[in-house]
Amino acid sequence: MTDTTTPADRIAALDPDALRERYRHERDRRLRPDGSAQYRRAAGEFGYYAKDPYTERTERAPLTDRVEVLVVGGGFGGLLTGARLREAGFGSIRMMDEAGDFGGTWYWNRYPGIHCDIEASVYMPLLEETGYLPTMRYAPGEEIRRHAVRIAEQYGLYRDAVFQTRVTELTWDEDGAEWLVRTDRGDAMRARYVVVSSGTLTQPKLPGIPGIEDFRGHTFHTSRWDYGYTGGSADGGMTGLADKRVAVVGTGATGLQVIPHVARDAAHLYVMQRTPSSVDVRDNRPTDPAWAASLRPGWQRERMENFLAILSGEDVAEDLVGDGWTSTARLQRQMITGAVDTTLDPAERERRDELADFAKMDLIRARVDEVVADPATAEALKPWYRYMCKRPGFSDQYLQAFNRDDVTLVDTADHSGITRMTETSVVVGDAEYEVDCVIFATGFEVGVSGVVSGTMPVHGRGGTTLLEAWGRGPRTLHGFFSHGFPNLFHLGAMQNANSVNFVHILTEQAEHLAAVLARAAKTGARYVEPTAEAEQAWCDTILDVTVDNSAFLAECTPGYYNGEGTRRATPTSYSPGPVAFHRLLAEWREGDMRDVLVPPVDELAV
Ligand code: NAP
């Protein structure tokens, strides 16, 4: 039967008070006093959950050599930096990563069904530079991983690269004006410049389920997929699961992609759900050859900027990507700040935004009813919260999987997740589910990077550590560099820009750093370091412009966006949004960079 309800009918039928009450009820069911402490690190006795299943460890002699630039992190941030520095003429670049190859998150995450949920034409960087065109609108993970390798090869970034290596300490050597870099391989190498691009969601986390260590069946985390056990590949075909009862724990962006594949291949699948994701239409399809043939030089930059501008609330004449992200840009503003419509007073704006949000989530819930045959299962799969309380999901296979007889949805919300595990089972309340394998799709620790989490101690000028200098929060100029820590650069959202298309942010960051280092080389600067005044001014700016979204977060179901219900927002980025921030950076680059070049510009041979 065709639903003839119009959007206006839908909005008119909404009962905002009842919805608010239902949202609060659903939040309260899930709030736990232990917040983020409910999780365990995949380290120590759980270290095997983080072990690299893809590359054998190879031994090598410690390095004591010297490079001009060390880039820590071989994901797209590091690769883009390496590529732009090569273009700027830097010959001596060492890339370093804990993984066995380039790719960052796409190296680690190879689970069945993995795709990027951002359109590949704006997500995959350097497409025109490498002459590559994605095969699908939303590219499979393996295609993206290979693209990372393609970039590394094209820009000569394998030369001098070291993998399976983690920085354990960075110490500034004032006399040599360089960093001494120690690693877990016993290296004591030196680098004039160090760029840290180690990502934010990298370390797999596990729920602190009582008895998790007692389970005698097979178990692993989605970011370390054990194809040796399951058989098959990221495209499916996991014959090893044909006689296995499998539990998948977690229904976030990863769970949504994994679950249809495990449903197809396992003897029986139990989906352990705590909070349902919103699941909108995906509509993935092969790249249209006619569209590909129509592209003119500069197309990717134009498309990326168009996507970013729409998501940042800027006025744009045309929506080039036109997908589930761009059509909900207004709803994303609660979490991803940017330009706002100032023609309305804030209360009226919030009233309209909330109504639009209710209407969107109503459609998302209606889709569950349309797709899922069993009414009780459909009811349990409906998300009751504002659109941006969780990362929005997209799939044309996920909800459909629950129509299979060999898939059981287990709603754990009333028990704050799984109650306990035994040698053979997963227990929720009084119900026990005997399984052969438990797969954790439970996400990642949210850190800013090793330098902030303390796993990579940084000793700056005079021995001061970065954590001491940042005692009450990050202190940087534009998020990139800090006073007292010469020639050290950070990539990431902190005091910089943020977007769901984070690769775009990294693209701008890499270009900015390359421009600064090229200017330092041209002027003969001894090092790059912001003045204390410039750093303070930027910290003040960040504070001044920060939009307080704690009221929004407080109403949300718990998750990593709101510190698991503690309302702690993610580290602050520049609230006027990435478009405004990139404009600000471009203007700053037009200047003499006297804020960061040491000695000051007037003493340099400009
Ligand atoms: P996630 O969003 O943190 O989801 C973790 C899941 O595990 C949630 O459903 C959570 O439920 C559940 N969970 C945690 N503890 C549990 C317990 N004790 N019992 C039952 N369930 C439990 O992790 P993710 O899905 O791996 O995604 C992480 C991030 O990676 C995403 O937000 C996104 O940024 C990125 N990602 C991106 C893509 C892409 O295509 N670009 C794809 C995958 C991931 P609650 O919600 O109740 O906490």
mmCIF file of C-alpha atoms in Angstrom, residues 102 110 125 143 171 204 208 329-330 333 447 509 599:
data_model
loop_
_atom_site.group_PDB
_atom_site.id
_atom_site.type_symbol
_atom_site.label_atom_id
_atom_site.label_comp_id
_atom_site.label_asym_id
_atom_site.label_seq_id
_atom_site.Cartn_x
_atom_site.Cartn_y
_atom_site.Cartn_z
ATOM 1 C CA PHE A 102 49.236 2.845 4.939
ATOM 2 C CA ARG A 110 38.227 -4.576 6.927
ATOM 3 C CA PRO A 125 41.362 12.530 -1.505
ATOM 4 C CA GLU A 143 39.044 0.256 -2.560
ATOM 5 C CA THR A 171 62.012 15.268 23.213
ATOM 6 C CA PRO A 204 39.183 -0.473 19.824
ATOM 7 C CA GLY A 208 33.123 -4.026 30.559
ATOM 8 C CA ALA A 329 22.399 19.468 7.060
ATOM 9 C CA ARG A 330 20.125 21.678 9.114
ATOM 10 C CA ARG A 333 23.969 21.835 13.120
ATOM 11 C CA GLY A 447 40.873 10.483 22.322
ATOM 12 C CA GLN A 509 45.353 21.066 7.141
ATOM 13 C CA PRO A 599 63.456 34.357 14.541
#
